[in-house]
Coordinates of C-alpha atoms in Angstrom, one line a residue:
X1 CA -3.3 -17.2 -36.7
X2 CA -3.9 -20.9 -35.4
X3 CA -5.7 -21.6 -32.1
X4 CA -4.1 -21.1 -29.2
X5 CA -3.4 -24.2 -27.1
X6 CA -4.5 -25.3 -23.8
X7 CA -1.2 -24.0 -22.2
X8 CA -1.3 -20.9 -24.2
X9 CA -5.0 -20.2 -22.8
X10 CA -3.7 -20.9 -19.6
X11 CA -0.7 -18.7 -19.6
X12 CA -3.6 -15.4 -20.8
X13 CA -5.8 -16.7 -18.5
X14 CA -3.3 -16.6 -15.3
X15 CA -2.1 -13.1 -16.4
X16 CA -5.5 -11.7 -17.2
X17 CA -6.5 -13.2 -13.2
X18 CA -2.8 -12.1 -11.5
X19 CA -3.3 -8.6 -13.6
X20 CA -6.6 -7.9 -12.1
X21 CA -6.0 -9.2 -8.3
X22 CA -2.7 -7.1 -8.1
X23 CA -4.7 -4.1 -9.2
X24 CA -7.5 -4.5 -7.4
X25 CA -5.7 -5.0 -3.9
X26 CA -2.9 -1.9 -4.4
X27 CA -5.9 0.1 -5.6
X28 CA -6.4 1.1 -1.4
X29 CA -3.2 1.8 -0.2
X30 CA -2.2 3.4 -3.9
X31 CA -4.6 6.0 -3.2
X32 CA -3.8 6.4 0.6
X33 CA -0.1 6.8 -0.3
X34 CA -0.4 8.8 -3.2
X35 CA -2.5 11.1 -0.8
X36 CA 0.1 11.2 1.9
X37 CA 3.0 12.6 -0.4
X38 CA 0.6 14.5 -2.3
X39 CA -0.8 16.5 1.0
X40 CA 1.2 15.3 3.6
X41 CA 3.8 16.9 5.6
X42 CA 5.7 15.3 7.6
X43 CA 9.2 13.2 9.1
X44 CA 10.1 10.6 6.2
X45 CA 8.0 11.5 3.6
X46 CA 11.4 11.4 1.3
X47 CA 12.1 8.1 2.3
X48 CA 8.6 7.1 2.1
X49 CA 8.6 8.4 -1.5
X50 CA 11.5 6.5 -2.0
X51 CA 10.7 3.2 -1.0
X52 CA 7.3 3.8 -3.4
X53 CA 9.7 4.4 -6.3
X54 CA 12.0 1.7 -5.5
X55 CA 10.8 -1.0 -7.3
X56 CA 11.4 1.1 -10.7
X57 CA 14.8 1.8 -10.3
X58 CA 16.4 -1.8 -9.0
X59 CA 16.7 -4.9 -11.4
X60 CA 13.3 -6.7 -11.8
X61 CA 15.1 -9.9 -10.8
X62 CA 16.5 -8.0 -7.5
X63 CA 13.1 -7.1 -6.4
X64 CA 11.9 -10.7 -7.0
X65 CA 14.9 -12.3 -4.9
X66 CA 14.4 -9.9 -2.2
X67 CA 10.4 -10.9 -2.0
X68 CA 11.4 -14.6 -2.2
X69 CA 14.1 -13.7 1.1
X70 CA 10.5 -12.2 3.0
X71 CA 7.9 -14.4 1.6
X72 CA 9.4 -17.2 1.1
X73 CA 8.5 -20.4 3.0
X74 CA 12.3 -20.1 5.0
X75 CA 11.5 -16.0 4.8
X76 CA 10.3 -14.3 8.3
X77 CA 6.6 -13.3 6.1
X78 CA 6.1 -16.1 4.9
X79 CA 6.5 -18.6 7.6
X80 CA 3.8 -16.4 9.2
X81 CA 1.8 -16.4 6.6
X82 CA 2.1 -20.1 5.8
X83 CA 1.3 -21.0 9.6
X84 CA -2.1 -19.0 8.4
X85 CA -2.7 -21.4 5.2
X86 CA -1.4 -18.8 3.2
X87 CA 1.6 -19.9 0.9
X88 CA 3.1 -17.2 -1.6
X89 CA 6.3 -18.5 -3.0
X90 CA 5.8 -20.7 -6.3
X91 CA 1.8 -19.8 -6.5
X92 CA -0.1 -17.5 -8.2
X93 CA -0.6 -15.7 -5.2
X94 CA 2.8 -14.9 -5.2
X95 CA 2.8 -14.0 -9.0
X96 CA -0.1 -11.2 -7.7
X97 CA 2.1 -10.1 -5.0
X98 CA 4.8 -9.6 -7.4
X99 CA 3.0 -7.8 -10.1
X100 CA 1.3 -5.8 -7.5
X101 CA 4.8 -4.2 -5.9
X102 CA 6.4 -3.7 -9.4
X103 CA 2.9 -1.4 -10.9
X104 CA 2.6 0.3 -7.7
X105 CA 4.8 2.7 -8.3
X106 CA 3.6 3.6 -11.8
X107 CA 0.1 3.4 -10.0
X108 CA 1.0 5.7 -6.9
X109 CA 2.6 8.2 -9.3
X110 CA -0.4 9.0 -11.7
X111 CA -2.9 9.4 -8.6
X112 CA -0.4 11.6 -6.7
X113 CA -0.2 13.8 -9.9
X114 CA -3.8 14.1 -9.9
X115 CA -4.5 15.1 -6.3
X116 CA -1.6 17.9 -6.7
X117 CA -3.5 18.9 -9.4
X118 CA -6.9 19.9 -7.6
X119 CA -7.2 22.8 -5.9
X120 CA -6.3 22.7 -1.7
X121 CA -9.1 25.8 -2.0
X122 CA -11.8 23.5 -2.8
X123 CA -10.6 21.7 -0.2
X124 CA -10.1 24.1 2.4
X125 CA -13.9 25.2 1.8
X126 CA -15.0 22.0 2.7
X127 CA -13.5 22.1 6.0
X128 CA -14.4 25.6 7.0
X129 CA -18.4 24.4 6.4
X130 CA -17.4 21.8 8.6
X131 CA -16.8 18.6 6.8
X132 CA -14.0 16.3 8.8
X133 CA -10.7 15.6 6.8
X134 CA -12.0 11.8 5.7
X135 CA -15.3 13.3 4.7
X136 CA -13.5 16.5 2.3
X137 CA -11.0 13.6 0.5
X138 CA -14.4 11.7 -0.1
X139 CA -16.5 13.7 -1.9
X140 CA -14.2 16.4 -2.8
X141 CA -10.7 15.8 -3.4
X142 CA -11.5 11.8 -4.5
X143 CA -13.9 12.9 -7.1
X144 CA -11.8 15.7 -8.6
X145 CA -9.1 13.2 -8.6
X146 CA -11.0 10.1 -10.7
X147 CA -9.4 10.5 -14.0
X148 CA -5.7 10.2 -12.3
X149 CA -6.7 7.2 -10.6
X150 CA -8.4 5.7 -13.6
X151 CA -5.0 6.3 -15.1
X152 CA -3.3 5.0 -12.9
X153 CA -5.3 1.7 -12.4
X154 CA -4.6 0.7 -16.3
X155 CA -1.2 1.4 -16.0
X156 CA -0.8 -1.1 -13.0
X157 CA -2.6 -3.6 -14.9
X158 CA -0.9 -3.3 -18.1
X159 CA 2.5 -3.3 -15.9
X160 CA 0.8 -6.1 -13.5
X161 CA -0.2 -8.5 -17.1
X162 CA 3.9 -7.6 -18.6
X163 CA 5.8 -8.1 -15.1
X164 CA 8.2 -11.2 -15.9
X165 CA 11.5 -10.7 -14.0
X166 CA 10.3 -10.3 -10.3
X167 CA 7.3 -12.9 -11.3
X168 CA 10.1 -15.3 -12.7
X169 CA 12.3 -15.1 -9.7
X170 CA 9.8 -15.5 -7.0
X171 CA 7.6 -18.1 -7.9
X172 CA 8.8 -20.0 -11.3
X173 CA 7.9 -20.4 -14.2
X174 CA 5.5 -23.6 -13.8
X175 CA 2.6 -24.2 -16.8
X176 CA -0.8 -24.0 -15.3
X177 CA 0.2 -22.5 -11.9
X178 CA 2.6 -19.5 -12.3
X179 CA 3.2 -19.4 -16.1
X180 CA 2.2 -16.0 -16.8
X181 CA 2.5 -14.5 -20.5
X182 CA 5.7 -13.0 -20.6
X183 CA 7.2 -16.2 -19.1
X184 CA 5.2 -18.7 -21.2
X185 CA 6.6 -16.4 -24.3
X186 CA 9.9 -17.1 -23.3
X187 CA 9.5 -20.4 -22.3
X188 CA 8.4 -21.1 -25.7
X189 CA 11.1 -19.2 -27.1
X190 CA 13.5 -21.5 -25.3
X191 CA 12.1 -24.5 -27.9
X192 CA 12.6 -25.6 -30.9
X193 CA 9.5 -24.3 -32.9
X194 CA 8.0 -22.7 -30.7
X195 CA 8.3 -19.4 -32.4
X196 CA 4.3 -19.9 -33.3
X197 CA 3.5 -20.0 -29.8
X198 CA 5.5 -17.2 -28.7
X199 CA 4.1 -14.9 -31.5
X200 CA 0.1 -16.0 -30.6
X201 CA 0.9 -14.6 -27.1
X202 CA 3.2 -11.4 -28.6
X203 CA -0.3 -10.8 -30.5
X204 CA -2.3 -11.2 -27.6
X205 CA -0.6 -9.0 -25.4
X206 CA -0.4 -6.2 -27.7
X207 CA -4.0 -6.5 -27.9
X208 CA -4.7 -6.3 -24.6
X209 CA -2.5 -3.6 -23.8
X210 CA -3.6 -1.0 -26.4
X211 CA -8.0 -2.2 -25.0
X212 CA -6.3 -1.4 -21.6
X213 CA -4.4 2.0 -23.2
X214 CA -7.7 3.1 -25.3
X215 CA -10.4 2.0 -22.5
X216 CA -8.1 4.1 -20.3
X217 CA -8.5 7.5 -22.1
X218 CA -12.1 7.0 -23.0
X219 CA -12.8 6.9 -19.0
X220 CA -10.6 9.6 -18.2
X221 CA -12.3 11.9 -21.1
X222 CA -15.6 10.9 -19.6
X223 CA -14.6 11.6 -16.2
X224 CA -13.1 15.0 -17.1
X225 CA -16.4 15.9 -18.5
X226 CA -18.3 15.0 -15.9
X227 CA -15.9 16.8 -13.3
X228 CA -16.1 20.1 -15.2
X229 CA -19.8 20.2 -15.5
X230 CA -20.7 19.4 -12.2

């Protein structure tokens, strides 16, 4: 396989940056929400659960329309944030805001499983010796919990780094600035001979997928371990 070219680094390089940003800032609120309708009782928590899972059921391409209608420059978030210097729409910033609402639910999902998984007794012991409710999540329902939320960090970054629809819609497909690899791959496919170019990137997403797969359940086994000899 020949070398890849300046625009093809840039493309796994963009991904590889919009991947790990849009994971690292739903990491927070995935865990708060996944805790909520894991444990939580109370009006709207349907809806709520809905709203998490909504981004998997519409059109790609819907979801990135609707984030260009509220982020946008014209849209009533992103005139707010662009009076703060922050500009969304045809960035990279965008592309991680975009990547980031599409693997939340996949993220949300695997850590919710997790906490419903661990045992409200354990739990419930920690509060009777006295711990407050922030303090028993800490260091008792958050560590028995690690190998969901390990799972479900790689699966928002192998969804963030393969996210091209709601990407494509909301901020382009520009080389350098919000060419991602699923939309450099089909910009190349859209040229003659570009076919080599499309298939370098095919290759290296593949690759980085199955690290992101394999790294994934190495954790988790660690983790497991760990939890069930402590």
């Amino acid at each position: 396989m020949d070398a890849l070219s300046p625009q093809e680094w840039q493309a796994v390089a963009l991904s590889l940056k919009v991947a790990a940003w849009a994971t690292v800032l739903s990491l927070p609120v995935g865990i708060w929400v996944a805790h909520l309708l894991a444990r939580g009782r109370f009006p709207g928590r349907s809806v709520l659960n809905a709203v998490v899972h909504l981004p998997l059921i519409l059109p790609p391409v819907v979801t990135g329309y609707l984030l260009l209608l509220a982020f946008g420059r014209e849209g009533p978030v992103g005139g707010l944030l662009e009076d703060m210097g922050l500009v969304l729409a045809f960035r990279w910033t965008g592309a991680v805001l975009a990547a980031a609402v599409m693997a939340f639910p996949l993220m949300v999902r695997a850590i919710r499983l997790s906490i419903e998984a661990v045992d409200p007794g354990l739990e419930q012991a920690g509060a009777t010796l006295g711990a407050s409710p922030i303090w028993v999540f800490l260091t008792v329902t958050l560590p028995l919990a690690l190998p969901g939320i390990i799972a479900g960090i790689i699966l928002a970054f192998a969804k963030a780094m393969g996210e091209f629809g709601a990407t494509i819609t909301f901020v382009a497909n520009i080389p350098g600035q919000t060419q991602t690899l699923p939309t450099a791959i089909h910009a190349f496919l859209q040229l003659p001979g570009g076919e080599a170019s499309a298939m370098r990137l095919v290759v290296i997403s593949v690759v980085i997928s199955v690290s992101a797969l394999v790294i994934s359940e190495l954790l988790a086994r660690r983790v497991s371990r760990r939890v069930a000899g402590a």
